[in-house]
Amino acid sequence: MALNLPESLLDAARKAAARDGTSLDHFLVIALAEKLSALQTEDLLAKRASQADFAQYADVLSRVPDRPPSPGDELPAETPPIRN
């Protein structure tokens, strides 16, 4: 399969493959597989999100007691506030 890449991208891919200790061909196959996996995961999460029952979610959350977190479960001080 012929693949036309800009020289700068090809050079970066060669360097990354060398750094990984693999061939350019293997590096590109793995990179493609990772990208496809990410897209499939995004599709799966979008499908599952579209099936969400927000009323049920709110009902479950309403049963959580309102109390401070257990020691060690606190959020870092720089964490932005959560909006409802």
Short mmCIF file of N, CA and C in Angstrom, two decimals:
data_model
loop_
_atom_site.label_atom_id
_atom_site.label_comp_id
_atom_site.label_asym_id
_atom_site.label_seq_id
_atom_site.Cartn_x
_atom_site.Cartn_y
_atom_site.Cartn_z
N MET A 1 0.85 -1.16 0.00
CA MET A 1 0.00 0.00 0.00
C MET A 1 0.90 1.23 0.00
N ALA A 2 0.65 2.11 -0.92
CA ALA A 2 1.41 3.36 -0.98
C ALA A 2 0.77 4.37 -0.04
N LEU A 3 1.61 5.11 0.66
CA LEU A 3 1.12 6.10 1.60
C LEU A 3 1.91 7.37 1.41
N ASN A 4 1.23 8.46 1.11
CA ASN A 4 1.90 9.74 0.92
C ASN A 4 1.84 10.52 2.22
N LEU A 5 3.00 10.72 2.83
CA LEU A 5 3.09 11.47 4.08
C LEU A 5 3.96 12.69 3.87
N PRO A 6 3.63 13.79 4.53
CA PRO A 6 4.54 14.93 4.51
C PRO A 6 5.88 14.49 5.12
N GLU A 7 6.96 15.01 4.59
CA GLU A 7 8.30 14.60 5.04
C GLU A 7 8.47 14.79 6.54
N SER A 8 7.92 15.86 7.09
CA SER A 8 8.06 16.12 8.53
C SER A 8 7.35 15.05 9.36
N LEU A 9 6.18 14.60 8.90
CA LEU A 9 5.44 13.56 9.60
C LEU A 9 6.16 12.21 9.48
N LEU A 10 6.68 11.93 8.30
CA LEU A 10 7.42 10.69 8.08
C LEU A 10 8.67 10.66 8.96
N ASP A 11 9.36 11.78 9.05
CA ASP A 11 10.56 11.86 9.88
C ASP A 11 10.21 11.64 11.35
N ALA A 12 9.13 12.26 11.81
CA ALA A 12 8.71 12.10 13.20
C ALA A 12 8.31 10.65 13.47
N ALA A 13 7.63 10.01 12.53
CA ALA A 13 7.23 8.62 12.69
C ALA A 13 8.45 7.71 12.73
N ARG A 14 9.43 7.97 11.88
CA ARG A 14 10.66 7.16 11.89
C ARG A 14 11.37 7.28 13.24
N LYS A 15 11.46 8.50 13.74
CA LYS A 15 12.12 8.71 15.04
C LYS A 15 11.37 8.01 16.16
N ALA A 16 10.03 8.09 16.14
CA ALA A 16 9.23 7.45 17.17
C ALA A 16 9.38 5.93 17.09
N ALA A 17 9.41 5.38 15.89
CA ALA A 17 9.58 3.94 15.71
C ALA A 17 10.94 3.50 16.23
N ALA A 18 11.95 4.28 15.92
CA ALA A 18 13.30 3.95 16.41
C ALA A 18 13.35 4.01 17.94
N ARG A 19 12.71 5.03 18.50
CA ARG A 19 12.67 5.16 19.96
C ARG A 19 11.95 3.96 20.59
N ASP A 20 10.93 3.44 19.89
CA ASP A 20 10.19 2.27 20.38
C ASP A 20 10.91 0.96 20.07
N GLY A 21 11.97 1.04 19.25
CA GLY A 21 12.71 -0.16 18.89
C GLY A 21 11.94 -1.06 17.94
N THR A 22 11.16 -0.46 17.05
CA THR A 22 10.35 -1.23 16.10
C THR A 22 10.51 -0.66 14.70
N SER A 23 10.01 -1.39 13.72
CA SER A 23 10.08 -0.90 12.35
C SER A 23 9.03 0.19 12.13
N LEU A 24 9.25 0.99 11.11
CA LEU A 24 8.29 2.03 10.76
C LEU A 24 6.94 1.40 10.42
N ASP A 25 6.97 0.30 9.66
CA ASP A 25 5.74 -0.39 9.29
C ASP A 25 4.96 -0.83 10.53
N HIS A 26 5.64 -1.46 11.47
CA HIS A 26 4.98 -1.93 12.69
C HIS A 26 4.46 -0.73 13.50
N PHE A 27 5.23 0.32 13.59
CA PHE A 27 4.82 1.51 14.32
C PHE A 27 3.53 2.08 13.72
N LEU A 28 3.46 2.16 12.39
CA LEU A 28 2.27 2.72 11.75
C LEU A 28 1.05 1.82 11.93
N VAL A 29 1.25 0.51 11.89
CA VAL A 29 0.14 -0.42 12.13
C VAL A 29 -0.40 -0.24 13.54
N ILE A 30 0.50 -0.15 14.52
CA ILE A 30 0.08 0.03 15.92
C ILE A 30 -0.62 1.38 16.10
N ALA A 31 -0.09 2.42 15.48
CA ALA A 31 -0.70 3.75 15.58
C ALA A 31 -2.11 3.74 15.00
N LEU A 32 -2.28 3.07 13.87
CA LEU A 32 -3.61 2.97 13.26
C LEU A 32 -4.56 2.17 14.15
N ALA A 33 -4.07 1.08 14.71
CA ALA A 33 -4.90 0.27 15.60
C ALA A 33 -5.32 1.07 16.83
N GLU A 34 -4.41 1.86 17.39
CA GLU A 34 -4.75 2.69 18.56
C GLU A 34 -5.80 3.73 18.20
N LYS A 35 -5.68 4.35 17.05
CA LYS A 35 -6.65 5.36 16.63
C LYS A 35 -8.03 4.73 16.41
N LEU A 36 -8.07 3.58 15.75
CA LEU A 36 -9.34 2.90 15.53
C LEU A 36 -9.97 2.49 16.85
N SER A 37 -9.17 2.03 17.77
CA SER A 37 -9.68 1.65 19.09
C SER A 37 -10.29 2.85 19.79
N ALA A 38 -9.62 3.99 19.71
CA ALA A 38 -10.14 5.20 20.35
C ALA A 38 -11.47 5.62 19.73
N LEU A 39 -11.57 5.55 18.41
CA LEU A 39 -12.82 5.91 17.74
C LEU A 39 -13.95 4.95 18.11
N GLN A 40 -13.63 3.66 18.17
CA GLN A 40 -14.65 2.68 18.54
C GLN A 40 -15.10 2.88 19.98
N THR A 41 -14.16 3.21 20.85
CA THR A 41 -14.51 3.48 22.25
C THR A 41 -15.41 4.70 22.35
N GLU A 42 -15.08 5.73 21.60
CA GLU A 42 -15.91 6.95 21.58
C GLU A 42 -17.32 6.63 21.12
N ASP A 43 -17.44 5.81 20.06
CA ASP A 43 -18.77 5.42 19.56
C ASP A 43 -19.54 4.62 20.61
N LEU A 44 -18.85 3.69 21.27
CA LEU A 44 -19.50 2.87 22.30
C LEU A 44 -19.99 3.74 23.45
N LEU A 45 -19.15 4.66 23.91
CA LEU A 45 -19.56 5.53 25.02
C LEU A 45 -20.71 6.44 24.63
N ALA A 46 -20.70 6.93 23.41
CA ALA A 46 -21.81 7.78 22.94
C ALA A 46 -23.10 6.97 22.89
N LYS A 47 -23.03 5.73 22.42
CA LYS A 47 -24.22 4.88 22.36
C LYS A 47 -24.75 4.61 23.76
N ARG A 48 -23.85 4.28 24.70
CA ARG A 48 -24.29 4.00 26.06
C ARG A 48 -24.85 5.26 26.71
N ALA A 49 -24.25 6.42 26.44
CA ALA A 49 -24.75 7.67 27.02
C ALA A 49 -26.15 7.99 26.49
N SER A 50 -26.41 7.65 25.24
CA SER A 50 -27.73 7.93 24.67
C SER A 50 -28.82 7.07 25.30
N GLN A 51 -28.43 6.00 25.97
CA GLN A 51 -29.38 5.12 26.62
C GLN A 51 -29.53 5.42 28.11
N ALA A 52 -28.88 6.47 28.56
CA ALA A 52 -28.90 6.80 29.99
C ALA A 52 -30.29 7.21 30.45
N ASP A 53 -30.60 6.84 31.66
CA ASP A 53 -31.87 7.22 32.29
C ASP A 53 -31.51 8.23 33.39
N PHE A 54 -31.60 9.52 33.04
CA PHE A 54 -31.16 10.56 33.97
C PHE A 54 -32.07 10.67 35.20
N ALA A 55 -33.31 10.30 35.06
CA ALA A 55 -34.20 10.31 36.23
C ALA A 55 -33.75 9.25 37.23
N GLN A 56 -33.40 8.08 36.72
CA GLN A 56 -32.91 7.02 37.60
C GLN A 56 -31.58 7.41 38.22
N TYR A 57 -30.71 8.05 37.44
CA TYR A 57 -29.43 8.53 37.93
C TYR A 57 -29.64 9.51 39.08
N ALA A 58 -30.53 10.47 38.89
CA ALA A 58 -30.82 11.46 39.93
C ALA A 58 -31.39 10.79 41.16
N ASP A 59 -32.24 9.78 40.98
CA ASP A 59 -32.81 9.05 42.11
C ASP A 59 -31.72 8.36 42.92
N VAL A 60 -30.79 7.71 42.24
CA VAL A 60 -29.70 7.02 42.95
C VAL A 60 -28.85 8.04 43.70
N LEU A 61 -28.52 9.15 43.05
CA LEU A 61 -27.70 10.17 43.72
C LEU A 61 -28.41 10.78 44.92
N SER A 62 -29.73 10.86 44.85
CA SER A 62 -30.47 11.47 45.96
C SER A 62 -30.39 10.62 47.22
N ARG A 63 -30.03 9.36 47.06
CA ARG A 63 -29.92 8.47 48.22
C ARG A 63 -28.54 8.49 48.88
N VAL A 64 -27.61 9.21 48.27
CA VAL A 64 -26.26 9.30 48.84
C VAL A 64 -26.30 10.29 49.99
N PRO A 65 -25.82 9.89 51.18
CA PRO A 65 -25.86 10.81 52.31
C PRO A 65 -24.96 12.03 52.08
N ASP A 66 -25.42 13.17 52.58
CA ASP A 66 -24.66 14.41 52.45
C ASP A 66 -23.76 14.55 53.66
N ARG A 67 -22.51 14.13 53.52
CA ARG A 67 -21.55 14.21 54.61
C ARG A 67 -20.16 14.40 54.02
N PRO A 68 -19.23 14.86 54.83
CA PRO A 68 -17.86 15.08 54.32
C PRO A 68 -17.24 13.75 53.86
N PRO A 69 -16.28 13.84 52.95
CA PRO A 69 -15.62 12.62 52.47
C PRO A 69 -14.82 11.95 53.58
N SER A 70 -14.62 10.66 53.43
CA SER A 70 -13.79 9.92 54.38
C SER A 70 -12.35 10.40 54.26
N PRO A 71 -11.57 10.29 55.32
CA PRO A 71 -10.16 10.71 55.24
C PRO A 71 -9.46 10.03 54.06
N GLY A 72 -8.76 10.83 53.26
CA GLY A 72 -8.07 10.33 52.09
C GLY A 72 -8.87 10.45 50.81
N ASP A 73 -10.18 10.71 50.92
CA ASP A 73 -11.04 10.85 49.74
C ASP A 73 -11.31 12.31 49.38
N GLU A 74 -10.67 13.24 50.07
CA GLU A 74 -10.91 14.66 49.81
C GLU A 74 -10.35 15.02 48.42
N LEU A 75 -11.00 16.01 47.80
CA LEU A 75 -10.50 16.54 46.53
C LEU A 75 -9.34 17.49 46.81
N PRO A 76 -8.38 17.59 45.89
CA PRO A 76 -7.30 18.57 46.07
C PRO A 76 -7.88 19.98 46.15
N ALA A 77 -7.21 20.85 46.87
CA ALA A 77 -7.70 22.22 47.09
C ALA A 77 -7.91 22.97 45.78
N GLU A 78 -7.10 22.66 44.74
CA GLU A 78 -7.20 23.40 43.48
C GLU A 78 -8.30 22.87 42.56
N THR A 79 -9.06 21.88 43.00
CA THR A 79 -10.15 21.33 42.18
C THR A 79 -11.27 22.35 42.06
N PRO A 80 -11.70 22.66 40.81
CA PRO A 80 -12.80 23.62 40.66
C PRO A 80 -14.09 23.06 41.26
N PRO A 81 -14.97 23.94 41.70
CA PRO A 81 -16.24 23.47 42.29
C PRO A 81 -17.08 22.73 41.25
N ILE A 82 -17.84 21.76 41.73
CA ILE A 82 -18.74 20.99 40.87
C ILE A 82 -20.06 21.74 40.79
N ARG A 83 -20.55 21.91 39.55
CA ARG A 83 -21.82 22.60 39.35
C ARG A 83 -22.93 21.58 39.19
N ASN A 84 -24.06 21.88 39.74
CA ASN A 84 -25.23 21.00 39.58
C ASN A 84 -26.04 21.42 38.38
#
